[in-house]
Amino acid sequence: MQDTAGIFREICSRRGGVNTAVLEQVVELAVEIAREGREGRKIGTLFVVGDSEEVLRRSKPLILDPLAGHPEESKRISDPNLRETIKELSQLDGAFVVSDEGVVLSAARYLDTTSEDLDLPLGLGSRHMAAASVSRRTNAVAVVVSESSMVRMFDDGEIVSEIIPELWMWDGYTTKVEGRVSARSENDITVVTREEE
Ligand SMILES: Nc1ncnc2c1ncn2[C@@H]1O[C@H](COP(=O)(O)OP(=O)(O)OP(=O)(O)O)[C@@H](O)[C@H]1O
């Protein structure tokens, strides 16, 4: 793994209301999934970090939860075994719910979604809409891995950061982050961040 700690720490530390160390570990994992895919194909998935009680209340399992019944110690996002498990489970439909303590509580969750009050740039699909919606209706931050390999962070219904995981993808790419943005590249990765007004 490349040393991208600094670049991710910066975007995560801007997010209030969630455990930024946990968010950073989720972003690192999301970028690994975006880069590696699974069994030779691109993978899209979704993580919801923080305010987990409310997120669980506003979501439903799509299948019997593969993470249910395991002790919390084995479901820590920092645990390498759990990270490998998440990569495997990221092939399932739905979202991972991650608590502020860094425990992955649930996988394959369908998030109640409404597009009301949301104004996303055109061209994004239902996974992004679900991320925008949950981040608007709860105090959680959502991290989308798009099948296009982009990683996007949502807070309060808007894209606040976008991570382009390979330098060549950045060439000619138009960011989906709206407003005044800054871009920073390090070790092949480019991070576009919305600057607060
Ligand atoms: N409300 C939801 N809650 C959780 N997951 C959802 C929800 N809606 C869609 N998804 C996930 O998104 C997948 C469909 O993604 P879709 O291609 O429509 O969205 P997208 O935003 O274009 O994502 P991508 O950029 O990865 O293609 C579903 O298979 C499911 O895993």
PDB file of C-alpha atoms and ligand atoms in Angstrom:
ATOM      1  CA  MET A   1       0.000   0.000   0.000  1.00  0.00           C
ATOM      2  CA  GLN A   2       1.299   3.428  -0.890  1.00  0.00           C
ATOM      3  CA  ASP A   3       1.732   6.066   1.755  1.00  0.00           C
ATOM      4  CA  THR A   4      -1.382   8.128   1.225  1.00  0.00           C
ATOM      5  CA  ALA A   5      -2.065   8.755   4.904  1.00  0.00           C
ATOM      6  CA  GLY A   6      -1.517  12.503   4.686  1.00  0.00           C
ATOM      7  CA  ILE A   7      -3.806  13.129   1.758  1.00  0.00           C
ATOM      8  CA  PHE A   8      -6.675  11.094   3.254  1.00  0.00           C
ATOM      9  CA  ARG A   9      -6.192  12.502   6.752  1.00  0.00           C
ATOM     10  CA  GLU A  10      -6.672  15.989   5.401  1.00  0.00           C
ATOM     11  CA  ILE A  11     -10.061  15.336   3.804  1.00  0.00           C
ATOM     12  CA  CYS A  12     -11.308  13.237   6.722  1.00  0.00           C
ATOM     13  CA  SER A  13     -10.298  15.767   9.356  1.00  0.00           C
ATOM     14  CA  ARG A  14     -12.606  18.297   7.724  1.00  0.00           C
ATOM     15  CA  ARG A  15     -15.672  16.213   8.553  1.00  0.00           C
ATOM     16  CA  GLY A  16     -17.215  17.101  11.896  1.00  0.00           C
ATOM     17  CA  GLY A  17     -19.489  14.794  13.861  1.00  0.00           C
ATOM     18  CA  VAL A  18     -17.815  11.498  12.906  1.00  0.00           C
ATOM     19  CA  ASN A  19     -14.699   9.734  14.143  1.00  0.00           C
ATOM     20  CA  THR A  20     -12.194  10.956  11.577  1.00  0.00           C
ATOM     21  CA  ALA A  21      -9.697   8.146  12.280  1.00  0.00           C
ATOM     22  CA  VAL A  22     -12.396   5.568  11.468  1.00  0.00           C
ATOM     23  CA  LEU A  23     -13.431   7.552   8.391  1.00  0.00           C
ATOM     24  CA  GLU A  24      -9.810   7.551   7.237  1.00  0.00           C
ATOM     25  CA  GLN A  25      -9.593   3.763   7.528  1.00  0.00           C
ATOM     26  CA  VAL A  26     -12.815   3.440   5.543  1.00  0.00           C
ATOM     27  CA  VAL A  27     -11.495   5.746   2.807  1.00  0.00           C
ATOM     28  CA  GLU A  28      -8.252   3.739   2.578  1.00  0.00           C
ATOM     29  CA  LEU A  29     -10.239   0.531   2.225  1.00  0.00           C
ATOM     30  CA  ALA A  30     -12.571   2.129  -0.336  1.00  0.00           C
ATOM     31  CA  VAL A  31      -9.596   3.170  -2.476  1.00  0.00           C
ATOM     32  CA  GLU A  32      -8.142  -0.349  -2.260  1.00  0.00           C
ATOM     33  CA  ILE A  33     -11.474  -1.788  -3.446  1.00  0.00           C
ATOM     34  CA  ALA A  34     -11.662   0.787  -6.259  1.00  0.00           C
ATOM     35  CA  ARG A  35      -8.177  -0.121  -7.433  1.00  0.00           C
ATOM     36  CA  GLU A  36      -8.235  -3.869  -6.967  1.00  0.00           C
ATOM     37  CA  GLY A  37     -11.819  -4.819  -7.899  1.00  0.00           C
ATOM     38  CA  ARG A  38     -12.648  -8.458  -7.293  1.00  0.00           C
ATOM     39  CA  GLU A  39     -11.988 -11.495  -9.431  1.00  0.00           C
ATOM     40  CA  GLY A  40     -11.014  -9.393 -12.401  1.00  0.00           C
ATOM     41  CA  ARG A  41     -13.942  -7.007 -12.412  1.00  0.00           C
ATOM     42  CA  LYS A  42     -14.666  -3.546 -11.076  1.00  0.00           C
ATOM     43  CA  ILE A  43     -16.638  -3.331  -7.843  1.00  0.00           C
ATOM     44  CA  GLY A  44     -18.956  -0.628  -6.548  1.00  0.00           C
ATOM     45  CA  THR A  45     -19.986  -0.416  -2.912  1.00  0.00           C
ATOM     46  CA  LEU A  46     -21.033   1.986  -0.183  1.00  0.00           C
ATOM     47  CA  PHE A  47     -19.923   2.669   3.415  1.00  0.00           C
ATOM     48  CA  VAL A  48     -21.896   4.745   5.920  1.00  0.00           C
ATOM     49  CA  VAL A  49     -19.788   5.967   8.826  1.00  0.00           C
ATOM     50  CA  GLY A  50     -21.137   7.281  12.146  1.00  0.00           C
ATOM     51  CA  ASP A  51     -24.606   7.882  13.628  1.00  0.00           C
ATOM     52  CA  SER A  52     -25.070   4.139  13.173  1.00  0.00           C
ATOM     53  CA  GLU A  53     -28.166   3.744  15.340  1.00  0.00           C
ATOM     54  CA  GLU A  54     -30.054   6.172  13.138  1.00  0.00           C
ATOM     55  CA  VAL A  55     -28.573   4.695   9.940  1.00  0.00           C
ATOM     56  CA  LEU A  56     -29.705   1.200  10.969  1.00  0.00           C
ATOM     57  CA  ARG A  57     -33.142   2.558  11.795  1.00  0.00           C
ATOM     58  CA  ARG A  58     -33.385   4.060   8.302  1.00  0.00           C
ATOM     59  CA  SER A  59     -32.270   0.934   6.455  1.00  0.00           C
ATOM     60  CA  LYS A  60     -33.152  -2.720   5.955  1.00  0.00           C
ATOM     61  CA  PRO A  61     -31.186  -5.917   5.353  1.00  0.00           C
ATOM     62  CA  LEU A  62     -31.297  -7.143   1.757  1.00  0.00           C
ATOM     63  CA  ILE A  63     -30.172 -10.636   2.807  1.00  0.00           C
ATOM     64  CA  LEU A  64     -29.379 -12.408   6.100  1.00  0.00           C
ATOM     65  CA  ASP A  65     -26.576 -10.247   7.442  1.00  0.00           C
ATOM     66  CA  PRO A  66     -23.230 -12.033   6.939  1.00  0.00           C
ATOM     67  CA  LEU A  67     -21.697  -9.982   9.773  1.00  0.00           C
ATOM     68  CA  ALA A  68     -24.430 -10.769  12.314  1.00  0.00           C
ATOM     69  CA  GLY A  69     -23.495 -12.901  15.290  1.00  0.00           C
ATOM     70  CA  HIS A  70     -19.743 -12.284  15.162  1.00  0.00           C
ATOM     71  CA  PRO A  71     -18.063 -10.646  18.165  1.00  0.00           C
ATOM     72  CA  GLU A  72     -17.352  -6.928  17.867  1.00  0.00           C
ATOM     73  CA  GLU A  73     -13.590  -7.511  18.272  1.00  0.00           C
ATOM     74  CA  SER A  74     -13.553  -9.371  14.960  1.00  0.00           C
ATOM     75  CA  LYS A  75     -15.490  -6.653  13.148  1.00  0.00           C
ATOM     76  CA  ARG A  76     -13.089  -3.742  13.667  1.00  0.00           C
ATOM     77  CA  ILE A  77     -12.334  -1.854  10.467  1.00  0.00           C
ATOM     78  CA  SER A  78      -8.652  -1.778  11.482  1.00  0.00           C
ATOM     79  CA  ASP A  79      -8.431  -5.604  11.547  1.00  0.00           C
ATOM     80  CA  PRO A  80      -6.717  -6.981   8.390  1.00  0.00           C
ATOM     81  CA  ASN A  81      -8.944 -10.100   8.422  1.00  0.00           C
ATOM     82  CA  LEU A  82     -12.052  -7.968   8.544  1.00  0.00           C
ATOM     83  CA  ARG A  83     -10.728  -5.774   5.720  1.00  0.00           C
ATOM     84  CA  GLU A  84     -10.285  -8.819   3.508  1.00  0.00           C
ATOM     85  CA  THR A  85     -13.793  -9.982   4.461  1.00  0.00           C
ATOM     86  CA  ILE A  86     -15.226  -6.589   3.509  1.00  0.00           C
ATOM     87  CA  LYS A  87     -13.516  -6.770   0.125  1.00  0.00           C
ATOM     88  CA  GLU A  88     -15.204 -10.113  -0.455  1.00  0.00           C
ATOM     89  CA  LEU A  89     -18.605  -8.854   0.785  1.00  0.00           C
ATOM     90  CA  SER A  90     -18.366  -5.702  -1.302  1.00  0.00           C
ATOM     91  CA  GLN A  91     -19.608  -7.796  -4.215  1.00  0.00           C
ATOM     92  CA  LEU A  92     -23.029  -7.877  -2.519  1.00  0.00           C
ATOM     93  CA  ASP A  93     -25.697  -5.272  -3.136  1.00  0.00           C
ATOM     94  CA  GLY A  94     -26.231  -2.594  -0.518  1.00  0.00           C
ATOM     95  CA  ALA A  95     -24.234  -0.706   2.089  1.00  0.00           C
ATOM     96  CA  PHE A  96     -21.909  -1.360   5.032  1.00  0.00           C
ATOM     97  CA  VAL A  97     -22.813   0.397   8.283  1.00  0.00           C
ATOM     98  CA  VAL A  98     -19.763   1.415  10.328  1.00  0.00           C
ATOM     99  CA  SER A  99     -20.050   2.741  13.882  1.00  0.00           C
ATOM    100  CA  ASP A 100     -18.110   5.684  15.273  1.00  0.00           C
ATOM    101  CA  GLU A 101     -16.110   3.145  17.267  1.00  0.00           C
ATOM    102  CA  GLY A 102     -14.907   1.568  14.017  1.00  0.00           C
ATOM    103  CA  VAL A 103     -17.035  -1.589  14.142  1.00  0.00           C
ATOM    104  CA  VAL A 104     -18.651  -2.743  10.895  1.00  0.00           C
ATOM    105  CA  LEU A 105     -22.111  -3.472  12.244  1.00  0.00           C
ATOM    106  CA  SER A 106     -23.920  -4.623   9.159  1.00  0.00           C
ATOM    107  CA  ALA A 107     -23.456  -5.443   5.469  1.00  0.00           C
ATOM    108  CA  ALA A 108     -25.808  -5.517   2.472  1.00  0.00           C
ATOM    109  CA  ARG A 109     -28.179  -2.875   3.890  1.00  0.00           C
ATOM    110  CA  TYR A 110     -30.693  -1.122   1.708  1.00  0.00           C
ATOM    111  CA  LEU A 111     -30.795   2.542   2.746  1.00  0.00           C
ATOM    112  CA  ASP A 112     -34.109   4.370   2.779  1.00  0.00           C
ATOM    113  CA  THR A 113     -33.566   6.994   0.124  1.00  0.00           C
ATOM    114  CA  THR A 114     -35.341  10.128  -0.910  1.00  0.00           C
ATOM    115  CA  SER A 115     -34.185  12.578  -3.540  1.00  0.00           C
ATOM    116  CA  GLU A 116     -36.087  15.393  -1.834  1.00  0.00           C
ATOM    117  CA  ASP A 117     -33.799  18.378  -1.093  1.00  0.00           C
ATOM    118  CA  LEU A 118     -30.955  16.722  -2.993  1.00  0.00           C
ATOM    119  CA  ASP A 119     -29.321  18.317  -5.969  1.00  0.00           C
ATOM    120  CA  LEU A 120     -26.683  15.948  -7.303  1.00  0.00           C
ATOM    121  CA  PRO A 121     -24.765  16.534 -10.508  1.00  0.00           C
ATOM    122  CA  LEU A 122     -26.360  14.616 -13.391  1.00  0.00           C
ATOM    123  CA  GLY A 123     -24.931  11.289 -14.420  1.00  0.00           C
ATOM    124  CA  LEU A 124     -24.722   9.665 -10.992  1.00  0.00           C
ATOM    125  CA  GLY A 125     -26.897   6.651 -10.205  1.00  0.00           C
ATOM    126  CA  SER A 126     -28.860   5.161  -7.342  1.00  0.00           C
ATOM    127  CA  ARG A 127     -25.847   4.244  -5.180  1.00  0.00           C
ATOM    128  CA  HIS A 128     -24.776   7.886  -5.124  1.00  0.00           C
ATOM    129  CA  MET A 129     -28.347   9.027  -4.470  1.00  0.00           C
ATOM    130  CA  ALA A 130     -28.541   6.667  -1.477  1.00  0.00           C
ATOM    131  CA  ALA A 131     -25.231   8.055  -0.153  1.00  0.00           C
ATOM    132  CA  ALA A 132     -26.405  11.641  -0.561  1.00  0.00           C
ATOM    133  CA  SER A 133     -29.729  10.883   1.106  1.00  0.00           C
ATOM    134  CA  VAL A 134     -28.339   9.095   4.182  1.00  0.00           C
ATOM    135  CA  SER A 135     -25.748  11.814   4.711  1.00  0.00           C
ATOM    136  CA  ARG A 136     -28.480  14.459   4.566  1.00  0.00           C
ATOM    137  CA  ARG A 137     -30.973  12.709   6.846  1.00  0.00           C
ATOM    138  CA  THR A 138     -28.473  11.522   9.487  1.00  0.00           C
ATOM    139  CA  ASN A 139     -25.192  12.752  10.951  1.00  0.00           C
ATOM    140  CA  ALA A 140     -23.284  10.056   9.084  1.00  0.00           C
ATOM    141  CA  VAL A 141     -20.752  10.505   6.292  1.00  0.00           C
ATOM    142  CA  ALA A 142     -21.114   8.199   3.272  1.00  0.00           C
ATOM    143  CA  VAL A 143     -18.270   6.893   1.111  1.00  0.00           C
ATOM    144  CA  VAL A 144     -19.124   5.495  -2.325  1.00  0.00           C
ATOM    145  CA  VAL A 145     -16.865   3.272  -4.382  1.00  0.00           C
ATOM    146  CA  SER A 146     -18.163   3.690  -7.906  1.00  0.00           C
ATOM    147  CA  GLU A 147     -17.814   0.907 -10.440  1.00  0.00           C
ATOM    148  CA  SER A 148     -16.026   3.580 -12.455  1.00  0.00           C
ATOM    149  CA  SER A 149     -13.295   3.375  -9.744  1.00  0.00           C
ATOM    150  CA  MET A 150     -13.956   6.846  -8.334  1.00  0.00           C
ATOM    151  CA  VAL A 151     -14.391   7.170  -4.580  1.00  0.00           C
ATOM    152  CA  ARG A 152     -16.745   9.917  -3.449  1.00  0.00           C
ATOM    153  CA  MET A 153     -17.423  11.215   0.037  1.00  0.00           C
ATOM    154  CA  PHE A 154     -20.828  12.671   0.917  1.00  0.00           C
ATOM    155  CA  ASP A 155     -21.721  14.885   3.860  1.00  0.00           C
ATOM    156  CA  ASP A 156     -25.051  16.596   4.416  1.00  0.00           C
ATOM    157  CA  GLY A 157     -26.329  15.496   1.005  1.00  0.00           C
ATOM    158  CA  GLU A 158     -23.419  16.799  -1.050  1.00  0.00           C
ATOM    159  CA  ILE A 159     -20.180  15.480  -2.511  1.00  0.00           C
ATOM    160  CA  VAL A 160     -17.431  16.986  -0.397  1.00  0.00           C
ATOM    161  CA  SER A 161     -14.464  15.027  -1.779  1.00  0.00           C
ATOM    162  CA  GLU A 162     -13.651  12.869  -4.735  1.00  0.00           C
ATOM    163  CA  ILE A 163     -10.684  10.527  -4.953  1.00  0.00           C
ATOM    164  CA  ILE A 164      -9.346   9.585  -8.358  1.00  0.00           C
ATOM    165  CA  PRO A 165      -7.238   6.505  -7.632  1.00  0.00           C
ATOM    166  CA  GLU A 166      -4.966   6.529 -10.700  1.00  0.00           C
ATOM    167  CA  LEU A 167      -3.119   9.471 -12.198  1.00  0.00           C
ATOM    168  CA  TRP A 168      -4.089   8.605 -15.800  1.00  0.00           C
ATOM    169  CA  MET A 169      -7.807   8.773 -14.894  1.00  0.00           C
ATOM    170  CA  TRP A 170      -7.413  12.388 -13.808  1.00  0.00           C
ATOM    171  CA  ASP A 171      -6.269  13.418 -17.271  1.00  0.00           C
ATOM    172  CA  GLY A 172      -9.252  15.219 -18.864  1.00  0.00           C
ATOM    173  CA  TYR A 173     -11.645  14.196 -16.070  1.00  0.00           C
ATOM    174  CA  THR A 174     -14.294  16.695 -14.974  1.00  0.00           C
ATOM    175  CA  THR A 175     -14.859  16.472 -11.253  1.00  0.00           C
ATOM    176  CA  LYS A 176     -18.323  15.912  -9.790  1.00  0.00           C
ATOM    177  CA  VAL A 177     -17.469  18.063  -6.770  1.00  0.00           C
ATOM    178  CA  GLU A 178     -19.353  21.319  -7.141  1.00  0.00           C
ATOM    179  CA  GLY A 179     -18.399  24.801  -5.942  1.00  0.00           C
ATOM    180  CA  ARG A 180     -14.896  26.051  -5.255  1.00  0.00           C
ATOM    181  CA  VAL A 181     -12.563  23.061  -5.250  1.00  0.00           C
ATOM    182  CA  SER A 182      -8.922  22.299  -4.681  1.00  0.00           C
ATOM    183  CA  ALA A 183      -7.022  19.303  -6.081  1.00  0.00           C
ATOM    184  CA  ARG A 184      -3.959  17.588  -4.704  1.00  0.00           C
ATOM    185  CA  SER A 185      -2.050  14.621  -6.132  1.00  0.00           C
ATOM    186  CA  GLU A 186       0.227  12.251  -4.270  1.00  0.00           C
ATOM    187  CA  ASN A 187       1.461   8.764  -5.174  1.00  0.00           C
ATOM    188  CA  ASP A 188      -0.782   8.465  -8.278  1.00  0.00           C
ATOM    189  CA  ILE A 189      -3.882   9.470  -6.309  1.00  0.00           C
ATOM    190  CA  THR A 190      -5.682  12.756  -6.869  1.00  0.00           C
ATOM    191  CA  VAL A 191      -8.051  14.147  -4.266  1.00  0.00           C
ATOM    192  CA  VAL A 192     -10.508  16.885  -5.162  1.00  0.00           C
ATOM    193  CA  THR A 193     -12.043  18.674  -2.198  1.00  0.00           C
ATOM    194  CA  ARG A 194     -14.738  21.268  -1.924  1.00  0.00           C
ATOM    195  CA  GLU A 195     -13.443  24.352  -0.202  1.00  0.00           C
ATOM    196  CA  GLU A 196     -15.772  25.766   2.412  1.00  0.00           C
ATOM    197  CA  GLU A 197     -17.045  29.258   1.565  1.00  0.00           C
TER     198      GLU A 197
HETATM  199  N1  LIG B   1     -30.844   2.680  -1.466  1.00  0.00           N
HETATM  200  C1  LIG B   1     -29.750   1.941  -1.594  1.00  0.00           C
HETATM  201  N2  LIG B   1     -29.101   1.479  -0.496  1.00  0.00           N
HETATM  202  C2  LIG B   1     -27.979   0.742  -0.612  1.00  0.00           C
HETATM  203  N3  LIG B   1     -27.427   0.419  -1.793  1.00  0.00           N
HETATM  204  C3  LIG B   1     -28.016   0.870  -2.913  1.00  0.00           C
HETATM  205  C4  LIG B   1     -29.196   1.642  -2.879  1.00  0.00           C
HETATM  206  N4  LIG B   1     -29.553   1.942  -4.147  1.00  0.00           N
HETATM  207  C5  LIG B   1     -28.629   1.359  -4.947  1.00  0.00           C
HETATM  208  N5  LIG B   1     -27.700   0.724  -4.202  1.00  0.00           N
HETATM  209  C6  LIG B   1     -26.529  -0.036  -4.686  1.00  0.00           C
HETATM  210  O1  LIG B   1     -26.155   0.505  -5.912  1.00  0.00           O
HETATM  211  C7  LIG B   1     -26.182  -0.502  -6.925  1.00  0.00           C
HETATM  212  C8  LIG B   1     -26.675   0.095  -8.216  1.00  0.00           C
HETATM  213  O2  LIG B   1     -25.802   1.034  -8.574  1.00  0.00           O
HETATM  214  P1  LIG B   1     -26.057   2.053  -9.787  1.00  0.00           P
HETATM  215  O3  LIG B   1     -25.162   1.655 -10.910  1.00  0.00           O
HETATM  216  O4  LIG B   1     -27.512   2.237 -10.043  1.00  0.00           O
HETATM  217  O5  LIG B   1     -25.564   3.366  -9.059  1.00  0.00           O
HETATM  218  P2  LIG B   1     -24.398   4.321  -9.408  1.00  0.00           P
HETATM  219  O6  LIG B   1     -24.584   5.449  -8.441  1.00  0.00           O
HETATM  220  O7  LIG B   1     -24.380   4.617 -10.883  1.00  0.00           O
HETATM  221  O8  LIG B   1     -23.091   3.499  -9.000  1.00  0.00           O
HETATM  222  P3  LIG B   1     -21.817   3.137  -9.906  1.00  0.00           P
HETATM  223  O9  LIG B   1     -21.092   4.435 -10.154  1.00  0.00           O
HETATM  224  O10 LIG B   1     -21.073   2.190  -9.063  1.00  0.00           O
HETATM  225  O11 LIG B   1     -22.345   2.516 -11.173  1.00  0.00           O
HETATM  226  C9  LIG B   1     -27.123  -1.546  -6.407  1.00  0.00           C
HETATM  227  O12 LIG B   1     -26.793  -2.808  -6.955  1.00  0.00           O
HETATM  228  C10 LIG B   1     -26.909  -1.492  -4.921  1.00  0.00           C
HETATM  229  O13 LIG B   1     -25.796  -2.292  -4.524  1.00  0.00           O
END
